[in-house]
Amino acid sequence: MLTLHTKIDHADTIAAQLVLPYELREKCRLRATLSTGEEVAVFTVRGTVLRDGDLLTGEDKRVVQVVAAPEPTYKVSCADAHTLLRCAFHLGNRHTQAQVGDGFLRIRADAVLKEMLAGLGARVEEEAAGFEPESGAYGGGHGHHGDHGDGGGHHALAPIPLRQRIHRPSDVA
Protein backbone atom coordinates (compact mmCIF):
# COMPACT_ATOMS: atom_id res chain seq x y z
CA MET A 1 0.00 0.00 0.00
CA LEU A 2 1.26 3.45 -0.92
CA THR A 3 1.91 5.71 2.07
CA LEU A 4 1.72 9.49 1.57
CA HIS A 5 3.35 11.65 4.20
CA THR A 6 5.04 14.68 2.61
CA LYS A 7 3.54 17.83 1.06
CA ILE A 8 5.50 19.25 -1.86
CA ASP A 9 5.13 22.53 -3.76
CA HIS A 10 5.60 21.36 -7.35
CA ALA A 11 5.59 18.23 -9.48
CA ASP A 12 6.16 17.61 -13.17
CA THR A 13 3.94 14.52 -13.15
CA ILE A 14 0.91 13.61 -11.06
CA ALA A 15 0.27 9.88 -10.69
CA ALA A 16 -3.28 10.09 -9.33
CA GLN A 17 -5.80 12.20 -7.48
CA LEU A 18 -7.03 11.80 -3.93
CA VAL A 19 -10.62 13.07 -3.84
CA LEU A 20 -11.80 13.77 -0.29
CA PRO A 21 -14.47 15.84 1.47
CA TYR A 22 -13.24 18.46 3.93
CA GLU A 23 -14.01 16.31 6.97
CA LEU A 24 -11.47 13.70 5.80
CA ARG A 25 -8.92 16.32 4.69
CA GLU A 26 -8.74 17.42 8.36
CA LYS A 27 -7.63 13.99 9.59
CA CYS A 28 -3.96 13.28 10.29
CA ARG A 29 -4.33 9.49 9.79
CA LEU A 30 -6.42 8.25 6.91
CA ARG A 31 -6.91 5.26 4.66
CA ALA A 32 -8.40 6.17 1.29
CA THR A 33 -8.67 5.16 -2.36
CA LEU A 34 -6.99 7.06 -5.19
CA SER A 35 -8.64 7.91 -8.51
CA THR A 36 -6.74 4.90 -9.93
CA GLY A 37 -8.43 2.54 -7.45
CA GLU A 38 -5.24 2.02 -5.42
CA GLU A 39 -5.55 2.16 -1.63
CA VAL A 40 -3.32 4.61 0.23
CA ALA A 41 -2.49 5.53 3.78
CA VAL A 42 -2.10 9.24 4.52
CA PHE A 43 -0.06 10.38 7.51
CA THR A 44 0.24 14.11 8.20
CA VAL A 45 1.31 16.19 11.16
CA ARG A 46 -1.57 16.70 13.60
CA GLY A 47 -3.42 19.92 12.73
CA THR A 48 -2.56 19.74 9.02
CA VAL A 49 -5.47 20.37 6.67
CA LEU A 50 -5.11 19.09 3.13
CA ARG A 51 -6.31 21.73 0.66
CA ASP A 52 -7.60 21.36 -2.87
CA GLY A 53 -4.56 21.19 -5.15
CA ASP A 54 -2.06 20.11 -2.46
CA LEU A 55 0.54 17.64 -3.67
CA LEU A 56 1.58 14.63 -1.57
CA THR A 57 4.32 12.07 -1.97
CA GLY A 58 5.92 9.16 -0.11
CA GLU A 59 8.90 6.82 -0.31
CA ASP A 60 8.30 5.75 -3.91
CA LYS A 61 8.23 9.45 -5.02
CA ARG A 62 4.91 9.18 -6.87
CA VAL A 63 2.94 12.41 -6.55
CA VAL A 64 -0.75 12.52 -5.69
CA GLN A 65 -2.89 15.64 -6.01
CA VAL A 66 -5.55 16.33 -3.37
CA VAL A 67 -8.95 17.29 -4.78
CA ALA A 68 -11.80 18.74 -2.71
CA ALA A 69 -14.76 16.41 -3.23
CA PRO A 70 -18.14 17.98 -3.94
CA GLU A 71 -20.24 17.85 -0.77
CA PRO A 72 -23.56 19.30 0.42
CA THR A 73 -23.04 23.02 1.04
CA TYR A 74 -24.95 26.28 1.03
CA LYS A 75 -23.78 29.21 -1.03
CA VAL A 76 -24.76 32.38 0.82
CA SER A 77 -25.06 35.61 -1.13
CA CYS A 78 -26.69 38.93 -0.36
CA ALA A 79 -27.96 42.01 -2.16
CA ASP A 80 -25.25 44.15 -0.54
CA ALA A 81 -21.93 43.86 1.28
CA HIS A 82 -23.38 45.03 4.61
CA THR A 83 -25.87 42.14 4.74
CA LEU A 84 -23.17 39.63 3.74
CA LEU A 85 -20.93 40.99 6.50
CA ARG A 86 -23.75 40.60 9.03
CA CYS A 87 -24.17 36.98 7.90
CA ALA A 88 -20.44 36.35 8.28
CA PHE A 89 -20.53 37.89 11.76
CA HIS A 90 -23.41 35.67 12.89
CA LEU A 91 -21.76 32.54 11.44
CA GLY A 92 -18.52 33.43 13.20
CA ASN A 93 -20.40 34.05 16.43
CA ARG A 94 -21.53 30.42 16.18
CA HIS A 95 -17.99 29.19 15.42
CA THR A 96 -19.19 27.91 12.06
CA GLN A 97 -16.57 27.04 9.48
CA ALA A 98 -17.05 29.20 6.39
CA GLN A 99 -15.42 29.59 3.03
CA VAL A 100 -15.09 33.21 1.93
CA GLY A 101 -15.52 33.80 -1.78
CA ASP A 102 -15.80 36.86 -4.00
CA GLY A 103 -19.23 38.14 -2.93
CA PHE A 104 -20.37 34.95 -1.20
CA LEU A 105 -19.86 32.65 1.76
CA ARG A 106 -20.05 28.85 1.63
CA ILE A 107 -20.94 26.70 4.62
CA ARG A 108 -21.78 23.05 5.15
CA ALA A 109 -25.47 22.31 4.74
CA ASP A 110 -27.28 22.95 8.03
CA ALA A 111 -31.04 23.66 8.13
CA VAL A 112 -30.85 25.76 11.32
CA LEU A 113 -28.15 28.02 9.85
CA LYS A 114 -30.04 28.23 6.55
CA GLU A 115 -33.10 29.56 8.39
CA MET A 116 -30.99 32.06 10.36
CA LEU A 117 -29.28 33.35 7.22
CA ALA A 118 -32.56 33.69 5.33
CA GLY A 119 -33.89 35.67 8.30
CA LEU A 120 -30.93 38.04 7.93
CA GLY A 121 -31.88 38.65 4.29
CA ALA A 122 -29.44 36.25 2.60
CA ARG A 123 -30.08 34.15 -0.48
CA VAL A 124 -29.10 30.58 0.50
CA GLU A 125 -28.64 28.10 -2.35
CA GLU A 126 -27.97 24.39 -1.93
CA GLU A 127 -25.05 23.17 -3.99
CA ALA A 128 -22.60 20.31 -4.19
CA ALA A 129 -19.21 21.98 -4.06
CA GLY A 130 -15.69 21.50 -2.76
CA PHE A 131 -15.56 23.05 0.73
CA GLU A 132 -12.46 25.13 1.56
CA PRO A 133 -13.19 27.02 4.80
CA GLU A 134 -10.92 29.67 6.25
CA SER A 135 -8.50 28.19 8.76
CA GLY A 136 -9.25 30.89 11.33
CA ALA A 137 -7.29 33.62 13.04
CA TYR A 138 -5.07 31.16 14.90
CA GLY A 139 -4.52 28.84 11.93
CA GLY A 140 -2.35 31.12 9.82
CA GLY A 141 -4.70 31.22 6.82
CA HIS A 142 -4.54 28.73 3.99
CA GLY A 143 -3.11 30.81 1.18
CA HIS A 144 -3.79 30.25 -2.47
CA HIS A 145 -1.72 28.84 -5.29
CA GLY A 146 0.30 31.70 -6.68
CA ASP A 147 0.64 33.55 -3.37
CA HIS A 148 4.01 35.19 -2.90
CA GLY A 149 6.29 35.66 0.07
CA ASP A 150 6.34 32.39 1.99
CA GLY A 151 7.40 29.98 -0.74
CA GLY A 152 4.04 28.20 -0.51
CA GLY A 153 4.60 27.13 3.10
CA HIS A 154 1.94 27.41 5.79
CA HIS A 155 2.90 28.84 9.17
CA ALA A 156 0.61 29.22 12.18
CA LEU A 157 0.53 32.72 13.62
CA ALA A 158 -0.03 31.42 17.16
CA PRO A 159 -0.89 28.14 18.86
CA ILE A 160 -4.51 27.11 18.39
CA PRO A 161 -6.28 26.98 21.78
CA LEU A 162 -7.46 23.44 22.58
CA ARG A 163 -10.74 24.83 23.87
CA GLN A 164 -11.54 26.45 20.49
CA ARG A 165 -14.71 24.77 19.29
CA ILE A 166 -15.90 24.66 15.71
CA HIS A 167 -19.61 24.11 15.01
CA ARG A 168 -20.31 21.22 12.67
CA PRO A 169 -23.80 20.36 11.41
CA SER A 170 -23.46 16.87 12.93
CA ASP A 171 -22.91 18.31 16.45
CA VAL A 172 -25.71 17.70 18.91
CA ALA A 173 -26.76 20.91 20.67
Coordinates of C-alpha atoms in Angstrom, one line a residue, residues 1-172:
M1 CA 0.0 0.0 0.0
L2 CA 1.3 3.5 -0.9
T3 CA 1.9 5.7 2.1
L4 CA 1.7 9.5 1.6
H5 CA 3.3 11.7 4.2
T6 CA 5.0 14.7 2.6
K7 CA 3.5 17.8 1.1
I8 CA 5.5 19.3 -1.9
D9 CA 5.1 22.5 -3.8
H10 CA 5.6 21.4 -7.4
A11 CA 5.6 18.2 -9.5
D12 CA 6.2 17.6 -13.2
T13 CA 3.9 14.5 -13.1
I14 CA 0.9 13.6 -11.1
A15 CA 0.3 9.9 -10.7
A16 CA -3.3 10.1 -9.3
Q17 CA -5.8 12.2 -7.5
L18 CA -7.0 11.8 -3.9
V19 CA -10.6 13.1 -3.8
L20 CA -11.8 13.8 -0.3
P21 CA -14.5 15.8 1.5
Y22 CA -13.2 18.5 3.9
E23 CA -14.0 16.3 7.0
L24 CA -11.5 13.7 5.8
R25 CA -8.9 16.3 4.7
E26 CA -8.7 17.4 8.4
K27 CA -7.6 14.0 9.6
C28 CA -4.0 13.3 10.3
R29 CA -4.3 9.5 9.8
L30 CA -6.4 8.3 6.9
R31 CA -6.9 5.3 4.7
A32 CA -8.4 6.2 1.3
T33 CA -8.7 5.2 -2.4
L34 CA -7.0 7.1 -5.2
S35 CA -8.6 7.9 -8.5
T36 CA -6.7 4.9 -9.9
G37 CA -8.4 2.5 -7.4
E38 CA -5.2 2.0 -5.4
E39 CA -5.5 2.2 -1.6
V40 CA -3.3 4.6 0.2
A41 CA -2.5 5.5 3.8
V42 CA -2.1 9.2 4.5
F43 CA -0.1 10.4 7.5
T44 CA 0.2 14.1 8.2
V45 CA 1.3 16.2 11.2
R46 CA -1.6 16.7 13.6
G47 CA -3.4 19.9 12.7
T48 CA -2.6 19.7 9.0
V49 CA -5.5 20.4 6.7
L50 CA -5.1 19.1 3.1
R51 CA -6.3 21.7 0.7
D52 CA -7.6 21.4 -2.9
G53 CA -4.6 21.2 -5.1
D54 CA -2.1 20.1 -2.5
L55 CA 0.5 17.6 -3.7
L56 CA 1.6 14.6 -1.6
T57 CA 4.3 12.1 -2.0
G58 CA 5.9 9.2 -0.1
E59 CA 8.9 6.8 -0.3
D60 CA 8.3 5.7 -3.9
K61 CA 8.2 9.4 -5.0
R62 CA 4.9 9.2 -6.9
V63 CA 2.9 12.4 -6.6
V64 CA -0.7 12.5 -5.7
Q65 CA -2.9 15.6 -6.0
V66 CA -5.5 16.3 -3.4
V67 CA -9.0 17.3 -4.8
A68 CA -11.8 18.7 -2.7
A69 CA -14.8 16.4 -3.2
P70 CA -18.1 18.0 -3.9
E71 CA -20.2 17.8 -0.8
P72 CA -23.6 19.3 0.4
T73 CA -23.0 23.0 1.0
Y74 CA -24.9 26.3 1.0
K75 CA -23.8 29.2 -1.0
V76 CA -24.8 32.4 0.8
S77 CA -25.1 35.6 -1.1
C78 CA -26.7 38.9 -0.4
A79 CA -28.0 42.0 -2.2
D80 CA -25.3 44.1 -0.5
A81 CA -21.9 43.9 1.3
H82 CA -23.4 45.0 4.6
T83 CA -25.9 42.1 4.7
L84 CA -23.2 39.6 3.7
L85 CA -20.9 41.0 6.5
R86 CA -23.8 40.6 9.0
C87 CA -24.2 37.0 7.9
A88 CA -20.4 36.4 8.3
F89 CA -20.5 37.9 11.8
H90 CA -23.4 35.7 12.9
L91 CA -21.8 32.5 11.4
G92 CA -18.5 33.4 13.2
N93 CA -20.4 34.1 16.4
R94 CA -21.5 30.4 16.2
H95 CA -18.0 29.2 15.4
T96 CA -19.2 27.9 12.1
Q97 CA -16.6 27.0 9.5
A98 CA -17.1 29.2 6.4
Q99 CA -15.4 29.6 3.0
V100 CA -15.1 33.2 1.9
G101 CA -15.5 33.8 -1.8
D102 CA -15.8 36.9 -4.0
G103 CA -19.2 38.1 -2.9
F104 CA -20.4 34.9 -1.2
L105 CA -19.9 32.6 1.8
R106 CA -20.0 28.9 1.6
I107 CA -20.9 26.7 4.6
R108 CA -21.8 23.0 5.2
A109 CA -25.5 22.3 4.7
D110 CA -27.3 22.9 8.0
A111 CA -31.0 23.7 8.1
V112 CA -30.8 25.8 11.3
L113 CA -28.1 28.0 9.9
K114 CA -30.0 28.2 6.6
E115 CA -33.1 29.6 8.4
M116 CA -31.0 32.1 10.4
L117 CA -29.3 33.4 7.2
A118 CA -32.6 33.7 5.3
G119 CA -33.9 35.7 8.3
L120 CA -30.9 38.0 7.9
G121 CA -31.9 38.6 4.3
A122 CA -29.4 36.3 2.6
R123 CA -30.1 34.1 -0.5
V124 CA -29.1 30.6 0.5
E125 CA -28.6 28.1 -2.4
E126 CA -28.0 24.4 -1.9
E127 CA -25.1 23.2 -4.0
A128 CA -22.6 20.3 -4.2
A129 CA -19.2 22.0 -4.1
G130 CA -15.7 21.5 -2.8
F131 CA -15.6 23.0 0.7
E132 CA -12.5 25.1 1.6
P133 CA -13.2 27.0 4.8
E134 CA -10.9 29.7 6.3
S135 CA -8.5 28.2 8.8
G136 CA -9.2 30.9 11.3
A137 CA -7.3 33.6 13.0
Y138 CA -5.1 31.2 14.9
G139 CA -4.5 28.8 11.9
G140 CA -2.4 31.1 9.8
G141 CA -4.7 31.2 6.8
H142 CA -4.5 28.7 4.0
G143 CA -3.1 30.8 1.2
H144 CA -3.8 30.2 -2.5
H145 CA -1.7 28.8 -5.3
G146 CA 0.3 31.7 -6.7
D147 CA 0.6 33.5 -3.4
H148 CA 4.0 35.2 -2.9
G149 CA 6.3 35.7 0.1
D150 CA 6.3 32.4 2.0
G151 CA 7.4 30.0 -0.7
G152 CA 4.0 28.2 -0.5
G153 CA 4.6 27.1 3.1
H154 CA 1.9 27.4 5.8
H155 CA 2.9 28.8 9.2
A156 CA 0.6 29.2 12.2
L157 CA 0.5 32.7 13.6
A158 CA 0.0 31.4 17.2
P159 CA -0.9 28.1 18.9
I160 CA -4.5 27.1 18.4
P161 CA -6.3 27.0 21.8
L162 CA -7.5 23.4 22.6
R163 CA -10.7 24.8 23.9
Q164 CA -11.5 26.5 20.5
R165 CA -14.7 24.8 19.3
I166 CA -15.9 24.7 15.7
H167 CA -19.6 24.1 15.0
R168 CA -20.3 21.2 12.7
P169 CA -23.8 20.4 11.4
S170 CA -23.5 16.9 12.9
D171 CA -22.9 18.3 16.5
V172 CA -25.7 17.7 18.9

